[in-house]
XYZ file of C-alpha atoms in Angstrom:
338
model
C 17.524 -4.404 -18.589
C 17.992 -4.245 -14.566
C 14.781 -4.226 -12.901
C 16.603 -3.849 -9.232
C 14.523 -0.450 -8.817
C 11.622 -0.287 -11.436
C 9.776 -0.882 -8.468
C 9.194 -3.394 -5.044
C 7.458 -5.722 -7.234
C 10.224 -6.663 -9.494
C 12.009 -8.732 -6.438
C 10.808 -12.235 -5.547
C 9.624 -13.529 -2.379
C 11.686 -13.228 0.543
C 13.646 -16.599 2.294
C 11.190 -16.486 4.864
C 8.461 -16.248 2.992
C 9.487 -19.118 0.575
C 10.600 -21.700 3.755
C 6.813 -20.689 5.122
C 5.331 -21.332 1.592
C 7.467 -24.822 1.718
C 6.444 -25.584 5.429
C 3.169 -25.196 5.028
C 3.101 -27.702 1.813
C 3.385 -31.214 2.817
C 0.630 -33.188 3.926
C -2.845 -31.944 3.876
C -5.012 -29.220 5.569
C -8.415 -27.725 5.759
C -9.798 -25.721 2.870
C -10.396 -21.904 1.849
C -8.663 -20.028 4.538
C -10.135 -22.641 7.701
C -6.468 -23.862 8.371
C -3.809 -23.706 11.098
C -1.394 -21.559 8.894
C -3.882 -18.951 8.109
C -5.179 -18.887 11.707
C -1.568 -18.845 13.171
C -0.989 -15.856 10.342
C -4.189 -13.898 11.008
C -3.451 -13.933 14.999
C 0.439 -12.163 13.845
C -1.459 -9.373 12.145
C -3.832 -8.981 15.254
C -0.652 -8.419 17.302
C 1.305 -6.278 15.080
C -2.152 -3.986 15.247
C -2.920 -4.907 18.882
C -6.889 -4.790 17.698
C -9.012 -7.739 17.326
C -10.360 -7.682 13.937
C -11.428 -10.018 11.295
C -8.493 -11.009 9.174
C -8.873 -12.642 5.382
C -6.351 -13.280 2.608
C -6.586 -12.565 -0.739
C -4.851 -12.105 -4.453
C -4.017 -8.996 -5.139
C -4.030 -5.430 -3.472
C -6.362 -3.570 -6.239
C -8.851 -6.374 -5.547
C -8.310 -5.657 -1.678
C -8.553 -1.911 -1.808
C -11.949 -2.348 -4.167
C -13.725 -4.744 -1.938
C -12.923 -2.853 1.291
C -14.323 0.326 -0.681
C -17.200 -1.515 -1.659
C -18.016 -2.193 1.956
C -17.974 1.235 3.365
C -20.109 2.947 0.335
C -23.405 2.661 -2.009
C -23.052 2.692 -5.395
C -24.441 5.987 -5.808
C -21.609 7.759 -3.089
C -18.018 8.354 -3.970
C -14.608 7.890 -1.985
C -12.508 10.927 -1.015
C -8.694 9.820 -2.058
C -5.485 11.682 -2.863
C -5.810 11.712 -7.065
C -2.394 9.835 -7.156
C -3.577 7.463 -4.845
C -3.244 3.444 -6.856
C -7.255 3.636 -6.332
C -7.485 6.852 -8.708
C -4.688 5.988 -11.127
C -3.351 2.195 -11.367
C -6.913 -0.218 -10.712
C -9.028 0.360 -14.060
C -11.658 1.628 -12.087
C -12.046 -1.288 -10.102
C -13.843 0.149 -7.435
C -16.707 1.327 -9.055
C -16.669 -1.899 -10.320
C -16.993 -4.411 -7.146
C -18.780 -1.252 -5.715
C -20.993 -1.301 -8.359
C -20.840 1.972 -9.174
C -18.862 3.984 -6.733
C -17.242 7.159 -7.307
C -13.771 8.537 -6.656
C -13.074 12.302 -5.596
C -9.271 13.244 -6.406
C -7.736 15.288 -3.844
C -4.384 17.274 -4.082
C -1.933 17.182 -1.358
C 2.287 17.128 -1.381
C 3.750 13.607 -1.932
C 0.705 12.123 -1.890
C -0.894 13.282 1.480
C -4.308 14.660 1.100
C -4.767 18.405 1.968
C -6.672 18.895 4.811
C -8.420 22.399 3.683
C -9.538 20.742 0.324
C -10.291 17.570 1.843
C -12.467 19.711 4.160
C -13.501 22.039 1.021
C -15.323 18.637 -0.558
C -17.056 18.050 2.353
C -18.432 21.102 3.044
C -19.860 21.377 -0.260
C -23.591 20.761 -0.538
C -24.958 17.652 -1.487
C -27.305 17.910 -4.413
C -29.230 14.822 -6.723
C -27.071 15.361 -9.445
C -23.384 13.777 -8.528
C -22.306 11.301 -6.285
C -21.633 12.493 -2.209
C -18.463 11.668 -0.134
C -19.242 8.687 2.151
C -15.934 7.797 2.633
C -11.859 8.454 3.106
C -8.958 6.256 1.537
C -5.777 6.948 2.716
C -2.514 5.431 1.604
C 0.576 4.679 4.190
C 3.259 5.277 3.168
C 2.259 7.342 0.647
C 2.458 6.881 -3.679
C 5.533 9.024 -3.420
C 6.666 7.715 -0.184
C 5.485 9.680 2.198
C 4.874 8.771 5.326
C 1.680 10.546 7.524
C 2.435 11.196 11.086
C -0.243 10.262 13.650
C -1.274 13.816 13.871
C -1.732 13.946 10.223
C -4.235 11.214 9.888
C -6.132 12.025 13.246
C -6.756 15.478 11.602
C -7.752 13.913 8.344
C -10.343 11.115 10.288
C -11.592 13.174 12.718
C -14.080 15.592 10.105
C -14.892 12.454 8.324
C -15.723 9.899 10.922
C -17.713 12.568 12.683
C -20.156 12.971 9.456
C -20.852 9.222 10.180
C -18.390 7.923 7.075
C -16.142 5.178 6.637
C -12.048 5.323 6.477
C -10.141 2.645 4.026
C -6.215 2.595 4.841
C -4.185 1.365 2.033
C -1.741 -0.247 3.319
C 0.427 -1.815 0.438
C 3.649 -0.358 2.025
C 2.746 -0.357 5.226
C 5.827 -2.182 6.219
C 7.928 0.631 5.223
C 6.070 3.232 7.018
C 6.192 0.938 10.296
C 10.205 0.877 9.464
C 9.451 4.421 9.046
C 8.429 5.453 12.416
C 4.932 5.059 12.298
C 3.218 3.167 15.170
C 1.135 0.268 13.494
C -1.232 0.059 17.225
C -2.392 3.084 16.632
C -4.361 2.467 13.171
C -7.736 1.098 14.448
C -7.653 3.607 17.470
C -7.490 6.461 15.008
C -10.782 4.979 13.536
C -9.989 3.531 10.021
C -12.739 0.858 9.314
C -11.103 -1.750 7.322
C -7.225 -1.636 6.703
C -5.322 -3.473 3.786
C -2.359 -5.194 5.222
C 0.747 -5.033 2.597
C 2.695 -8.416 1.869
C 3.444 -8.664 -1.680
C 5.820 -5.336 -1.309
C 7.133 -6.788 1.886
C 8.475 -10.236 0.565
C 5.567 -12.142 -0.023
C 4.174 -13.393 -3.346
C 0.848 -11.935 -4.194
C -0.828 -11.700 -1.395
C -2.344 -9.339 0.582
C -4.853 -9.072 3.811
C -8.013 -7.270 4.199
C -8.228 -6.165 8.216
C -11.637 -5.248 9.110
C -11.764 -3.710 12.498
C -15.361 -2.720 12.168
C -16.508 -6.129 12.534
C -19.787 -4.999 11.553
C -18.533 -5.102 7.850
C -17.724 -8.943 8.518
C -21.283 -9.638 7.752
C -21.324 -12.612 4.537
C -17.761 -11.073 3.844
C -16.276 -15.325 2.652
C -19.563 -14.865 0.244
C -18.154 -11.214 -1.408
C -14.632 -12.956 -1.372
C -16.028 -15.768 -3.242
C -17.895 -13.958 -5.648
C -15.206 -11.712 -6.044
C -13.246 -15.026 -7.143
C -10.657 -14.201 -3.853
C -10.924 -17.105 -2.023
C -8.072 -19.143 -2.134
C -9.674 -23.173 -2.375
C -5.778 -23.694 -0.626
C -5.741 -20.647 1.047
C -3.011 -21.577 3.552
C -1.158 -20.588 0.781
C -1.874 -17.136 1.058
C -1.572 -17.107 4.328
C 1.784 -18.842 4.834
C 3.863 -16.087 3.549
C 2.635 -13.695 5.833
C 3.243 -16.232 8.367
C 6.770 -16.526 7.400
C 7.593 -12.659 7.128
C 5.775 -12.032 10.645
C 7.043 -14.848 13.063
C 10.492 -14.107 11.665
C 10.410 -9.956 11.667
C 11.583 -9.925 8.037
C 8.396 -7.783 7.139
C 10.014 -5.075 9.614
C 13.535 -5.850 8.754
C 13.177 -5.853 4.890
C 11.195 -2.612 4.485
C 14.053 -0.965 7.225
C 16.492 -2.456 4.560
C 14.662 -1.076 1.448
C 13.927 2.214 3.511
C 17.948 2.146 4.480
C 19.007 1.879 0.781
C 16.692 4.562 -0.469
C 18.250 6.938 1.860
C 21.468 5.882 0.556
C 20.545 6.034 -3.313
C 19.281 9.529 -2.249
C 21.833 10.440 -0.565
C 24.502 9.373 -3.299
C 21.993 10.985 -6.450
C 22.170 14.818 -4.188
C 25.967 14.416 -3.501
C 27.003 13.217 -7.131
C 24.895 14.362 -9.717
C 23.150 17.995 -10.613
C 19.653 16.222 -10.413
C 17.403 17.152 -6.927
C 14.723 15.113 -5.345
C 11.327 16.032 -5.990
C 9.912 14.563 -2.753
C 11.399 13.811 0.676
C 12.527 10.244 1.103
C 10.918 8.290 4.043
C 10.157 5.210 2.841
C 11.512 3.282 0.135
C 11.031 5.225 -3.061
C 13.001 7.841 -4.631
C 11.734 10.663 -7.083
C 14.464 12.554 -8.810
C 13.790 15.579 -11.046
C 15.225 14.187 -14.055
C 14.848 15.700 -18.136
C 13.670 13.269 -20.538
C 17.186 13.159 -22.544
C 18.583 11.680 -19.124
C 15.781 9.505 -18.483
C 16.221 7.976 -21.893
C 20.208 7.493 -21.615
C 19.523 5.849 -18.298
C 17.244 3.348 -19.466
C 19.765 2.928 -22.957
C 22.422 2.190 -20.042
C 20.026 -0.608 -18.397
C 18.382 0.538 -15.791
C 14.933 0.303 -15.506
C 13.002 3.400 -14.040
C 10.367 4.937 -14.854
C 8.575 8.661 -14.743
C 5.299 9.311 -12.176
C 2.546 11.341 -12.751
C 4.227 14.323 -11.079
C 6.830 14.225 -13.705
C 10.084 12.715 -11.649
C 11.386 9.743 -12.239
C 10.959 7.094 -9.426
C 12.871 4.122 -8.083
C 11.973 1.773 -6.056
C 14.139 -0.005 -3.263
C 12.870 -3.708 -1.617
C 13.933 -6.026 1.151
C 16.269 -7.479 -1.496
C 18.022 -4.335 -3.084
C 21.912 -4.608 -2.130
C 23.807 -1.606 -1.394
C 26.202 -2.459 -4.599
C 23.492 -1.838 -6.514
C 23.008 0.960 -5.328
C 26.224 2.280 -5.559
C 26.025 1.266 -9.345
C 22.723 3.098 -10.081
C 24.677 6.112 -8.215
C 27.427 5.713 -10.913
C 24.986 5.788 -13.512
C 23.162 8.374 -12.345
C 26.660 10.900 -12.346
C 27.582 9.676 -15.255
C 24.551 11.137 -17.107
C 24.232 14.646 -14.452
């Protein structure tokens, strides 16, 4: 079975990451996340952002996402997301679990941008003893189905929420390929999100992600919550250095333009040479393809893994290290089944 688009995470770590990961081994450094590297790393971030903000790294992006949840709510409120979002459908419920509690409110929305009337809708409703309220927003860029939300899309989105005195969680797991996208990274802490995930495992990097807390009032004991939340790397330069790799060299930019670059193609190629149509626009990395189950099947029997979203379509995924032959295969396979 070919795993080349069964999603970003099937590709290993990019060169730059790896020669980072390999610098930053010999000899011998300070312990959990006190180092040069993850300094050095931290400040990159800070740029791409141009915020100051308190930078950590951790293990995985579900444990990210949870933790920064579990900052901006009580255990008795609930977090306003798109219902595809990976919070709502891919982290076992793992922010009610570091939030001890917390609730999630599924919103609908077209390719996995919230709706601004129903978004609106939940807020408006009265708050009674007998559920759990809205205290905050979690918003996902680029989107599950690849979606990217212009400025003016999350401004109106913020705005209502920030001025009820709430929090704003940006999941950022594919950031890169919204950045490649079009979307200005500077403007993410001006628009008022609270605490951002940085992506780097999609990006190139092994697991490893970074929790950006421009509200610097959240900082408060956060190395204790990492630690208890078993995500503090003993050697965390090792986290770090990845991210240090992908930044200083611009392959977190270049890679998701590359992946971004070959989904158009792939796109492209599935329109031009098959009967099947695109369920969502393409502006990241991902594809969806309306797709019946018979050709689904014969297209995994011919090797290729994909596999079939909530929505119904079948996605695939396109990385920093997808080729365009590749491509042009899964294009062949594609016709030869439509």
């Amino acid at each position: 079975m070919r795993y080349d688009f069964g999603s970003d995470n099937t590709a290993g770590m990019a060169p730059q990451a790896m020669a980072a990961l390999q610098d930053a081994n010999p000899g011998f450094a300070r312990a959990y996340g006190t180092d040069d590297v993850t300094a050095r790393a931290a400040d990159l971030i800070r740029q791409r952002l141009d915020a100051d903000a308190e930078v950590r790294f951790v293990f995985s992006g579900t444990a990210a996402n949870a933790i920064a949840l579990s900052m901006l709510t009580f255990p008795f409120e609930a977090v306003l997301a798109h219902h595809a979002a990976h919070v709502c459908t891919d982290e076992t419920g793992a922010p009610g679990f570091f939030g001890q509690g917390v609730g999630l409110i599924g919103l609908p929305g077209f390719s996995g941008k919230i709706d601004l009337k129903a978004m609106t809708a939940i807020l408006d409703e009265p708050e009674v003893g007998h559920r759990q309220p809205p205290a905050a927003l979690s918003l996902t860029q680029a989107t599950e189905y690849g979606a990217v939300y212009t400025v003016d899309e999350l401004r109106h989105l913020i705005e209502p929420v920030k001025a009820r005195g709430y929090g704003v969680h940006m999941d950022g797991a594919r950031l890169a390929n919204a950045a490649a996208g079009g979307f200005d990274l500077t403007r993410i802490a001006r628009l008022g999100v609270d605490v951002l995930v940085f992506g780097g495992a999609k990006a190139g990097a092994p697991c490893s992600e970074a929790i950006v807390l421009f509200d610097k009032s959240l900082a408060r004991r956060l190395d204790n919550r990492l630690k208890q939340a078993g995500q503090m790397a003993s050697k965390g330069r090792f986290q770090a250095a990845p991210f240090l790799g992908l930044l200083e060299s611009g392959a977190w930019e270049a890679g998701a333009a590359h992946a971004n670059m070959m989904a158009g193609r792939l796109a492209e190629g599935i329109v031009a040479g098959s009967r099947f149509v695109l369920a969502h626009p393409v502006e990241a990395n991902a594809v969806f393809v309306r797709m019946p189950a018979t050709a689904h099947r014969r297209l995994n029997e011919a090797g290729w893994a994909c596999y079939r979203f909530d929505d119904g379509s079948v996605r695939f995924v396109c990385s920093w290290a997808t080729t365009e032959a590749a491509v042009d295969e899964l294009i062949a396979a594609v016709r030869a089944i439509g």
